PDB file of C-alpha atoms in Angstrom:
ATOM      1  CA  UNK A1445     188.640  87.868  97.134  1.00 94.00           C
ATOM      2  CA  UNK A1446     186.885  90.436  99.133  1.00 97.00           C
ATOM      3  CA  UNK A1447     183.494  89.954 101.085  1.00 98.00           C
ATOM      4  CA  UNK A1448     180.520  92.695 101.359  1.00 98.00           C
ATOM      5  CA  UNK A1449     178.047  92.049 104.074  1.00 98.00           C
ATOM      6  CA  UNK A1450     174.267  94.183 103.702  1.00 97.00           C
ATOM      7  CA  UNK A1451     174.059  94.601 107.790  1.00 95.00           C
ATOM      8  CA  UNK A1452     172.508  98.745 107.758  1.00 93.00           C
ATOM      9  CA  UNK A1453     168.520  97.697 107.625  1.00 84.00           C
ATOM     10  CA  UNK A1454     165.851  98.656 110.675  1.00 75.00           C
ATOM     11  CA  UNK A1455     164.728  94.991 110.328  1.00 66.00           C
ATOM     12  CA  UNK A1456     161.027  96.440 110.907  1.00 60.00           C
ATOM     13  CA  UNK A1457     159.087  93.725 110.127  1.00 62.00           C
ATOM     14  CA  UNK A1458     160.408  92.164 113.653  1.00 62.00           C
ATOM     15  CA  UNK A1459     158.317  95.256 115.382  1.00 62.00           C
ATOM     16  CA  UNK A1460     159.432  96.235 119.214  1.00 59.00           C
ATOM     17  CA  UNK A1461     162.005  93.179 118.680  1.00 58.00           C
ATOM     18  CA  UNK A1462     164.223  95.174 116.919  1.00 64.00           C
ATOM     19  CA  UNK A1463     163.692  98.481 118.709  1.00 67.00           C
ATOM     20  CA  UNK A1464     166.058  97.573 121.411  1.00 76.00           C
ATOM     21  CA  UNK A1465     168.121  94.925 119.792  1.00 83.00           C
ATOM     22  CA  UNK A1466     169.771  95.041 116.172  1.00 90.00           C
ATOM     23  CA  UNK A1467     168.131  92.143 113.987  1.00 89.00           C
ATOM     24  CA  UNK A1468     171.610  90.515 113.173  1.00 93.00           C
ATOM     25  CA  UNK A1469     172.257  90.186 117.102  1.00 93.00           C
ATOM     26  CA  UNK A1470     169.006  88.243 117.697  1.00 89.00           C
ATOM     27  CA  UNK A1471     170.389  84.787 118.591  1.00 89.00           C
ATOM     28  CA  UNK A1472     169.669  81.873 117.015  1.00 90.00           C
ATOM     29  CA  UNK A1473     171.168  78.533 119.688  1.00 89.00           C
ATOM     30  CA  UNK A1474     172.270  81.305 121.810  1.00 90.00           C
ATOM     31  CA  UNK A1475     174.275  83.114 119.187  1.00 92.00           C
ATOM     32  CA  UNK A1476     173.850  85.896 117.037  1.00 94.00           C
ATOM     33  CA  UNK A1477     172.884  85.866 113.311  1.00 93.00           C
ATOM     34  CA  UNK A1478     175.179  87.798 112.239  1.00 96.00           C
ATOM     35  CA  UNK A1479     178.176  84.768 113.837  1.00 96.00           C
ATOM     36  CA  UNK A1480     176.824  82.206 111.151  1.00 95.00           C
ATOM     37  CA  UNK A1481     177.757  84.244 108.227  1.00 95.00           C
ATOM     38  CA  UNK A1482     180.889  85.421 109.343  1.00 97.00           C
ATOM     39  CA  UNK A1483     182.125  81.926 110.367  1.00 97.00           C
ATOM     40  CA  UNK A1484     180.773  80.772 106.471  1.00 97.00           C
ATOM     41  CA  UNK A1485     182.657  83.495 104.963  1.00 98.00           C
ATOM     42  CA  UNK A1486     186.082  81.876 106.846  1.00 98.00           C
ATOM     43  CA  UNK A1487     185.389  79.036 106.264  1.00 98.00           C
ATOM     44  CA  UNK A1488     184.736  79.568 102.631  1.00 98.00           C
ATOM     45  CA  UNK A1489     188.411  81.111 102.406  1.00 97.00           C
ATOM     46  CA  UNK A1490     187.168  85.181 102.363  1.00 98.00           C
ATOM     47  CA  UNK A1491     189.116  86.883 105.390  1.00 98.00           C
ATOM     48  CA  UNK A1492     188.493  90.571 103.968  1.00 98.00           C
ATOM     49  CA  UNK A1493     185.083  91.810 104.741  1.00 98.00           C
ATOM     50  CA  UNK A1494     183.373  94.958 105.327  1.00 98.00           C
ATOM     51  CA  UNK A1495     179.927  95.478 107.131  1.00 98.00           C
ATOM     52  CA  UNK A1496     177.336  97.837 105.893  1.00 98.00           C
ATOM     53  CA  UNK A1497     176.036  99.636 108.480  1.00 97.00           C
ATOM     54  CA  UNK A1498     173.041 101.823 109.593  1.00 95.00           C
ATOM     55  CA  UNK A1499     170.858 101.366 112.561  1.00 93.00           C
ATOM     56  CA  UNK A1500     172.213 100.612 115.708  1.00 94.00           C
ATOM     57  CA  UNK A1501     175.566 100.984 114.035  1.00 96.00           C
ATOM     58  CA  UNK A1502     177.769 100.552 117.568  1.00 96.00           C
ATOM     59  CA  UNK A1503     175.962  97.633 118.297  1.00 95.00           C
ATOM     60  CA  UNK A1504     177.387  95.810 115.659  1.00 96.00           C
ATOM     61  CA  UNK A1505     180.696  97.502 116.331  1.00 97.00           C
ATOM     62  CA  UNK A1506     180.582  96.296 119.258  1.00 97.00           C
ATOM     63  CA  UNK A1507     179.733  92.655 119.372  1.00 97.00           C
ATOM     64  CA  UNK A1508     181.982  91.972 115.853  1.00 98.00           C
ATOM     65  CA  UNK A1509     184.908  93.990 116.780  1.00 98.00           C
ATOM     66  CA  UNK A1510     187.953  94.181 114.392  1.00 98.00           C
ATOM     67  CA  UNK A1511     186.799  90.314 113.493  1.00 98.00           C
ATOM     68  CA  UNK A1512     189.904  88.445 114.904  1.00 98.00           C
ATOM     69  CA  UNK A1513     187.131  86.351 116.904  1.00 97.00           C
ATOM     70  CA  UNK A1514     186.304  84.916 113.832  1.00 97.00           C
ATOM     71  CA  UNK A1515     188.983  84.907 112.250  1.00 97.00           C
ATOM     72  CA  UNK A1516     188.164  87.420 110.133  1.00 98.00           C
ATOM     73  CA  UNK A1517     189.785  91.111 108.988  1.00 98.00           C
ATOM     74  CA  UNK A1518     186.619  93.111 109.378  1.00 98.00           C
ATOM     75  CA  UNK A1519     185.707  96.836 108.499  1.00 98.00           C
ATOM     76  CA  UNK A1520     183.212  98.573 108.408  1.00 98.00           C
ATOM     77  CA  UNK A1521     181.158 101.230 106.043  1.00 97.00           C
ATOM     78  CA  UNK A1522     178.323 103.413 107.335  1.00 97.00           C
ATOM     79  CA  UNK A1523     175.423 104.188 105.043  1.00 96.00           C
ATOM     80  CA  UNK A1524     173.515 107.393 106.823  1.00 95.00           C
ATOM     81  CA  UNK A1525     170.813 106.695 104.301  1.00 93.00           C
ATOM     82  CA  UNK A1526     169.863 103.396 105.356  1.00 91.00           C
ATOM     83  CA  UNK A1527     166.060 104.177 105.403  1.00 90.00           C
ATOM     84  CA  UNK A1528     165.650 104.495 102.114  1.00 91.00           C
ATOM     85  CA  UNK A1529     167.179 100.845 100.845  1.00 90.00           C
ATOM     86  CA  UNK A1530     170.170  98.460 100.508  1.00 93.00           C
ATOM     87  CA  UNK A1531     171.179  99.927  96.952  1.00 93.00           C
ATOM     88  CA  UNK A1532     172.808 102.892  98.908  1.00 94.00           C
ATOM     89  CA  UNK A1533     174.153 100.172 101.372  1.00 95.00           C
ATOM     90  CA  UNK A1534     176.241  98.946  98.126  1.00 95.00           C
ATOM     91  CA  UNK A1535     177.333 101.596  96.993  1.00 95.00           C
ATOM     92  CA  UNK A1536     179.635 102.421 100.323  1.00 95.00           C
ATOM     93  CA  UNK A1537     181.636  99.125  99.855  1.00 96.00           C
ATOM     94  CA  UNK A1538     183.027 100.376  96.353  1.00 95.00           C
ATOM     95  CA  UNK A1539     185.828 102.109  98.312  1.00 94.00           C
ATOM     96  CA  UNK A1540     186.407  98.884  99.747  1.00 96.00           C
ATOM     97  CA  UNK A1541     186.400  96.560  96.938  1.00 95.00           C
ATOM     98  CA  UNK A1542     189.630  98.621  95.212  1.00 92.00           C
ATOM     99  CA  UNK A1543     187.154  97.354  91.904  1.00 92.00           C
ATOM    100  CA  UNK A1544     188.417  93.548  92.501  1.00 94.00           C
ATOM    101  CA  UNK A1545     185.671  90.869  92.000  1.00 96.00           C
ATOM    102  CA  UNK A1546     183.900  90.581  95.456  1.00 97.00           C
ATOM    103  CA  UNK A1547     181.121  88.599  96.988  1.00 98.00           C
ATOM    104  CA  UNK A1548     178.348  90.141  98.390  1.00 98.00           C
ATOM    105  CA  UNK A1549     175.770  88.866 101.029  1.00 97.00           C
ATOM    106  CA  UNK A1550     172.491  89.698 102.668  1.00 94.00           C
ATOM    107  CA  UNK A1551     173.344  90.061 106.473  1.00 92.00           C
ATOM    108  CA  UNK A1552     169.870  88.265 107.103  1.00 89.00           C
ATOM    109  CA  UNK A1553     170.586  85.686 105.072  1.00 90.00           C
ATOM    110  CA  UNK A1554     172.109  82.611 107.172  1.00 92.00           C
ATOM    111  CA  UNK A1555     174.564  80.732 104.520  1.00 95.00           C
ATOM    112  CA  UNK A1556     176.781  77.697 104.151  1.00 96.00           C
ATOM    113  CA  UNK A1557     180.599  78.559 103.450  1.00 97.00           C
ATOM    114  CA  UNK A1558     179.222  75.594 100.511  1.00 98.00           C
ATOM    115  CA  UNK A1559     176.855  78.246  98.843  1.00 98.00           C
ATOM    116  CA  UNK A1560     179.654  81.244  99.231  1.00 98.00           C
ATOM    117  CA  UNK A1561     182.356  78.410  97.604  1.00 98.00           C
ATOM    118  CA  UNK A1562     179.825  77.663  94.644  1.00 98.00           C
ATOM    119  CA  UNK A1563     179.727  81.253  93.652  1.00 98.00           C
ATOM    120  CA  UNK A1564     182.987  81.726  93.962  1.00 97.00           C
ATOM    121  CA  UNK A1565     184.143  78.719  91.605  1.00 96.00           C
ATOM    122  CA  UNK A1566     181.569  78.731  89.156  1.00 96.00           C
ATOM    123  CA  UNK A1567     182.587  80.431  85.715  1.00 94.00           C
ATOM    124  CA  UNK A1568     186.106  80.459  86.091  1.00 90.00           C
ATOM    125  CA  UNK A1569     187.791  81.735  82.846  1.00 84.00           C
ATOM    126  CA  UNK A1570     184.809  84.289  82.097  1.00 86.00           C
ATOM    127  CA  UNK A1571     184.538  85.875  85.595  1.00 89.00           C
ATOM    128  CA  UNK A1572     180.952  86.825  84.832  1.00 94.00           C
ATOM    129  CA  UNK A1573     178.601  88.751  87.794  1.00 96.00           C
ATOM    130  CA  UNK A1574     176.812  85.850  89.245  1.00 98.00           C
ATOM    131  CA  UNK A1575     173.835  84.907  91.743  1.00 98.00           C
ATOM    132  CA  UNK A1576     173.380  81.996  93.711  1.00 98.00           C
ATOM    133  CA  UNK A1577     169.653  80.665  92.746  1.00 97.00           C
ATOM    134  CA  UNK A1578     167.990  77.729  94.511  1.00 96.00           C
ATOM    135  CA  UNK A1579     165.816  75.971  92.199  1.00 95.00           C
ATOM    136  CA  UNK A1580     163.550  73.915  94.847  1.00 91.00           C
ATOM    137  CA  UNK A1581     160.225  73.787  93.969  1.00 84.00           C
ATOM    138  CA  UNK A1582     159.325  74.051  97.248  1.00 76.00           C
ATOM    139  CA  UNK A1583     160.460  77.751  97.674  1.00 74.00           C
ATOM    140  CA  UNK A1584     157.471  78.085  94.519  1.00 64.00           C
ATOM    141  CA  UNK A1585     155.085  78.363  97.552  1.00 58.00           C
ATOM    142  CA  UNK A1586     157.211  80.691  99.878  1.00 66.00           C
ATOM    143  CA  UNK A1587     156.062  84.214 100.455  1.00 67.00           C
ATOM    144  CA  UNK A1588     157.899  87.582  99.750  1.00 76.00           C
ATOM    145  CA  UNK A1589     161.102  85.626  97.968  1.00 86.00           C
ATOM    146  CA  UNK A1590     162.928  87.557  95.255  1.00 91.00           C
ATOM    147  CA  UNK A1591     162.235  85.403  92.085  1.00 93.00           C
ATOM    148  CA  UNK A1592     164.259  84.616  89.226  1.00 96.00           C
ATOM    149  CA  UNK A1593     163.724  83.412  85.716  1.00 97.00           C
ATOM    150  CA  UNK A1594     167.015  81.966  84.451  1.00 97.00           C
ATOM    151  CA  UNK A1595     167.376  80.840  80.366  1.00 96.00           C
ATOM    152  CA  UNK A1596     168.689  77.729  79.417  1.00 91.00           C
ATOM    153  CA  UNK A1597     172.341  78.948  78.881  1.00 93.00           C
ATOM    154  CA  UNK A1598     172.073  79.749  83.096  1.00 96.00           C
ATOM    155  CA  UNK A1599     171.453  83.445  82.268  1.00 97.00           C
ATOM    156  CA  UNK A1600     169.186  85.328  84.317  1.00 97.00           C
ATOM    157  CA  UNK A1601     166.809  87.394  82.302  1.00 97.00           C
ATOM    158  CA  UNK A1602     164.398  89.028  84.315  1.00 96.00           C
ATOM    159  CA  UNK A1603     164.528  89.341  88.936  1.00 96.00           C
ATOM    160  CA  UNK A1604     161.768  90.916  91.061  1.00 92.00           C
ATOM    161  CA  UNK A1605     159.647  90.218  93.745  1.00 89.00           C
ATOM    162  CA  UNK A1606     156.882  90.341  91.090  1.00 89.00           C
ATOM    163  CA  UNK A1607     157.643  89.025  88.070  1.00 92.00           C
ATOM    164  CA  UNK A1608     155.438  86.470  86.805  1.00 91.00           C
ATOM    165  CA  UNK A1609     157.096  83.957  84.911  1.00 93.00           C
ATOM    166  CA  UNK A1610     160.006  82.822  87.114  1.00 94.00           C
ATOM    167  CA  UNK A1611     162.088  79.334  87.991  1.00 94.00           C
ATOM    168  CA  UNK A1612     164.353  80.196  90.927  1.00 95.00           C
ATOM    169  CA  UNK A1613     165.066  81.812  93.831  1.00 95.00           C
ATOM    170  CA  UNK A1614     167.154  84.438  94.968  1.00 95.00           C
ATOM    171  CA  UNK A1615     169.704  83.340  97.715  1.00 96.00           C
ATOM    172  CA  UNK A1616     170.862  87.280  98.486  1.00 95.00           C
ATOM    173  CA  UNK A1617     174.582  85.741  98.001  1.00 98.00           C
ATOM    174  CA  UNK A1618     176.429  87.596  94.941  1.00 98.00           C
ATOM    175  CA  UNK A1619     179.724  87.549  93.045  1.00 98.00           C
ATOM    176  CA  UNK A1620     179.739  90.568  91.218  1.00 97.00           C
ATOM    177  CA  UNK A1621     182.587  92.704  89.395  1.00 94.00           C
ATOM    178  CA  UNK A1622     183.277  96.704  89.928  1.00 93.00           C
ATOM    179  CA  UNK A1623     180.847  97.504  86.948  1.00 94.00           C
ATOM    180  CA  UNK A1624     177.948  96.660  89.340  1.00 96.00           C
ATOM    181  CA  UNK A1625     179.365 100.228  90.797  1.00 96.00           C
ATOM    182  CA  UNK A1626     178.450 102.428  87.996  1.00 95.00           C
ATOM    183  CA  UNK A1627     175.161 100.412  87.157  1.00 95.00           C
ATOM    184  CA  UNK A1628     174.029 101.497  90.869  1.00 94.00           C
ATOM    185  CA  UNK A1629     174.700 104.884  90.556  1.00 94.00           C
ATOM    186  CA  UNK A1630     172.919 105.226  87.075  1.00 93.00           C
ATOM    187  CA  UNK A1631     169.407 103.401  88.559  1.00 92.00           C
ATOM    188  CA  UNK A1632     169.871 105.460  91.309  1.00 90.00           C
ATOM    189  CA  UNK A1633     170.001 108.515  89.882  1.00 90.00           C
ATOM    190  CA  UNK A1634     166.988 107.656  87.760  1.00 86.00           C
ATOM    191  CA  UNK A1635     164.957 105.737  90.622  1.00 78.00           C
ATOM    192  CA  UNK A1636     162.253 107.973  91.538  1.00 74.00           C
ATOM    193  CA  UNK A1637     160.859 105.620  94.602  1.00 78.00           C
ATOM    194  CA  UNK A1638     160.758 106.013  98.215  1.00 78.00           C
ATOM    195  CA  UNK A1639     163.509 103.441  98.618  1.00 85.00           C
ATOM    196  CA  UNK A1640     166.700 101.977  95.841  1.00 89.00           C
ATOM    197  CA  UNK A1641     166.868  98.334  96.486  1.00 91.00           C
ATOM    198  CA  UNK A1642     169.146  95.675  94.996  1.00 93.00           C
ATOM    199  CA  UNK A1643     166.723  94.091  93.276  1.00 92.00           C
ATOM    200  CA  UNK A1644     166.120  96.839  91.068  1.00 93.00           C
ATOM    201  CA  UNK A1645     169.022  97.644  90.186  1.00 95.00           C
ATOM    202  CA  UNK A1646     170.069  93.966  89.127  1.00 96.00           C
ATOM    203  CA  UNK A1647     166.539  94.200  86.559  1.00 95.00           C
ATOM    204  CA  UNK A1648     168.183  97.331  85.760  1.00 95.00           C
ATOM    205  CA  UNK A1649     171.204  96.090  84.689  1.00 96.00           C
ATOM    206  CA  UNK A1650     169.587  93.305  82.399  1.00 96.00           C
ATOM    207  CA  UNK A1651     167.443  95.594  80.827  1.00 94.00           C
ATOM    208  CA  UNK A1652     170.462  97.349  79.604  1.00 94.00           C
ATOM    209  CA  UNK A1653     172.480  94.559  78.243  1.00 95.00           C
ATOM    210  CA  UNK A1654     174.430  93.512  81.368  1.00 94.00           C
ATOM    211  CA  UNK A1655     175.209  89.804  82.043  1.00 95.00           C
ATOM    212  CA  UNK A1656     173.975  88.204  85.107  1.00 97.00           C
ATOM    213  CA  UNK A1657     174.734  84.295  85.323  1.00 97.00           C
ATOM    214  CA  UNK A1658     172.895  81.835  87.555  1.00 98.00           C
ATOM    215  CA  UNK A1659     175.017  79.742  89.804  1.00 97.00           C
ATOM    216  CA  UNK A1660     172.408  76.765  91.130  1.00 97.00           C
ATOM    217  CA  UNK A1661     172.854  76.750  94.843  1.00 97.00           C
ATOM    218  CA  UNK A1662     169.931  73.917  95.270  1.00 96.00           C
ATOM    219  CA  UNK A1663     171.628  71.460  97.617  1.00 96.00           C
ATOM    220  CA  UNK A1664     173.529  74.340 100.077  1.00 96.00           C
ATOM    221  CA  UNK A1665     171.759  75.260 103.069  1.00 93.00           C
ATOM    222  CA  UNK A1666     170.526  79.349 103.350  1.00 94.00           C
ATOM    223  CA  UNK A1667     167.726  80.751 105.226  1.00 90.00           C
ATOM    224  CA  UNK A1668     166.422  84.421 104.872  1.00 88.00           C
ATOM    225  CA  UNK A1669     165.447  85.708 108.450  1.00 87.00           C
ATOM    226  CA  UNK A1670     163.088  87.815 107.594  1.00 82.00           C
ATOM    227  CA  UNK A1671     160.398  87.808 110.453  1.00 81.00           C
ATOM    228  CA  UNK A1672     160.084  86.875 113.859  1.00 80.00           C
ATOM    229  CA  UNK A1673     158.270  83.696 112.224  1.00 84.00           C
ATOM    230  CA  UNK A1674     161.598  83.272 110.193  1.00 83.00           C
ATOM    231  CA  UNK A1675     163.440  83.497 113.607  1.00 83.00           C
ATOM    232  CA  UNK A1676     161.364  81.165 115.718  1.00 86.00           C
ATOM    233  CA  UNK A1677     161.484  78.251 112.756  1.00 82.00           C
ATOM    234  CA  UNK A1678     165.446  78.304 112.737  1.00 82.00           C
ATOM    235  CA  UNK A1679     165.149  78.673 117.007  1.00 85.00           C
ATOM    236  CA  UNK A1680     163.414  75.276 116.844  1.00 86.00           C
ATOM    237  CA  UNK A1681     165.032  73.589 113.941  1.00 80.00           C
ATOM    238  CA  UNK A1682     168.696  74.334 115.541  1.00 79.00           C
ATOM    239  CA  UNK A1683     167.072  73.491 119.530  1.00 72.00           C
ATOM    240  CA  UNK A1684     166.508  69.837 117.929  1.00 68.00           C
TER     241      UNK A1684
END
């Protein structure tokens, strides 16, 4: 199995931060984001992976390499259209993916190669598109999470930063089959929005029939780096 890594985004909420540094190559215990989720995808058995990328492109380039420091076979895809949201970012891994079930991850998200593992195992014989959701009630409180309301047969039914009703949490990690592909390109070319994100198209696809199972990702450590707050809470919590 192939792995897809979201790495193309300005990271502007992290203001003149991120004007001379790429987000993914802040460091967290004096090493980049980005390192912790290549060293879970090895370690979770994924050696195949392509990065996404956008802004500050060659930086990235740069500090990964060809990914033999981790490991790792690592490519890369540029998205030129990286302003206007990480749906486009998708849809320049489908070359990559030779339409083989792949997993797919945030580059801001810091995962466990136990979260990646869960995704991958769960549903064997069905092979369904599935999303890691955390279930702790304490994320109930957090701010700017992507919720989720899963059914009782673990079948997400609705996703959004807005929806009201909700029990989970989106962990940004993904397995997802080739057909995610075409559903892209349909919301896409119907999305009339400033930006295409992936959110949207996943609500997309359930509005139009598609399956999207839960996989419950509760007891694996993930953090979504979103702000400089985000940044500063892991600084401390890995200092200590």
């Amino acid at each position: 199995m192939k792995g897809v890594i979201l790495s193309a985004g300005l990271g502007s909420r992290f203001g003149s931060y991120t004007k001379k540094e790429h987000k993914l190559l802040l460091l967290v215990n004096n090493r980049p984001i980005i390192d912790y989720t290549l060293q879970s995808f090895r370690m979770a058995g994924i050696v195949d992976v392509v990065l996404i990328v956008g802004f500050m492109a060659d930086r990235i380039k740069d500090w990964v390499g060809n990914g033999s420091k981790y490991g790792l076979n690592v490519q890369y895809a540029f998205n030129p259209e990286y302003k206007l949201g990480n749906a486009l970012s998708l849809q320049r891994a489908h070359a990559f993916t030779n339409d083989e079930t792949f997993i797919l991850s945030m580059g801001d998200h810091m995962i466990s190669s136990s979260l990646i593992d869960n995704v991958i195992k769960v549903y064997p014989s069905s092979q369904p598109s599935v999303l890691g959701v955390d279930f702790s009630p304490s994320l109930r409180y957090a701010q700017d999470v992507t919720r989720v309301m899963v059914d009782a047969d673990e079948q997400i039914s609705s996703i959004g930063k807005h929806i009201e009703k909700w029990n989970g949490t989106d962990s940004g990690v993904f397995r997802l089959n080739s057909e995610i592909f075409d559903v892209a390109d349909q919301w896409i070319s119907l999305d009339k929005s400033e930006r295409c994100e992936l959110g949207d198209v996943f609500a997309y696809m359930i509005s139009q029939g598609g399956i999207l199972k839960s996989c419950d990702i509760s007891d694996c450590y993930w953090y979504d780096v979103d702000t400089l707050k985000d940044l500063r809470h892991l600084q401390t919590r890995f200092a200590s």
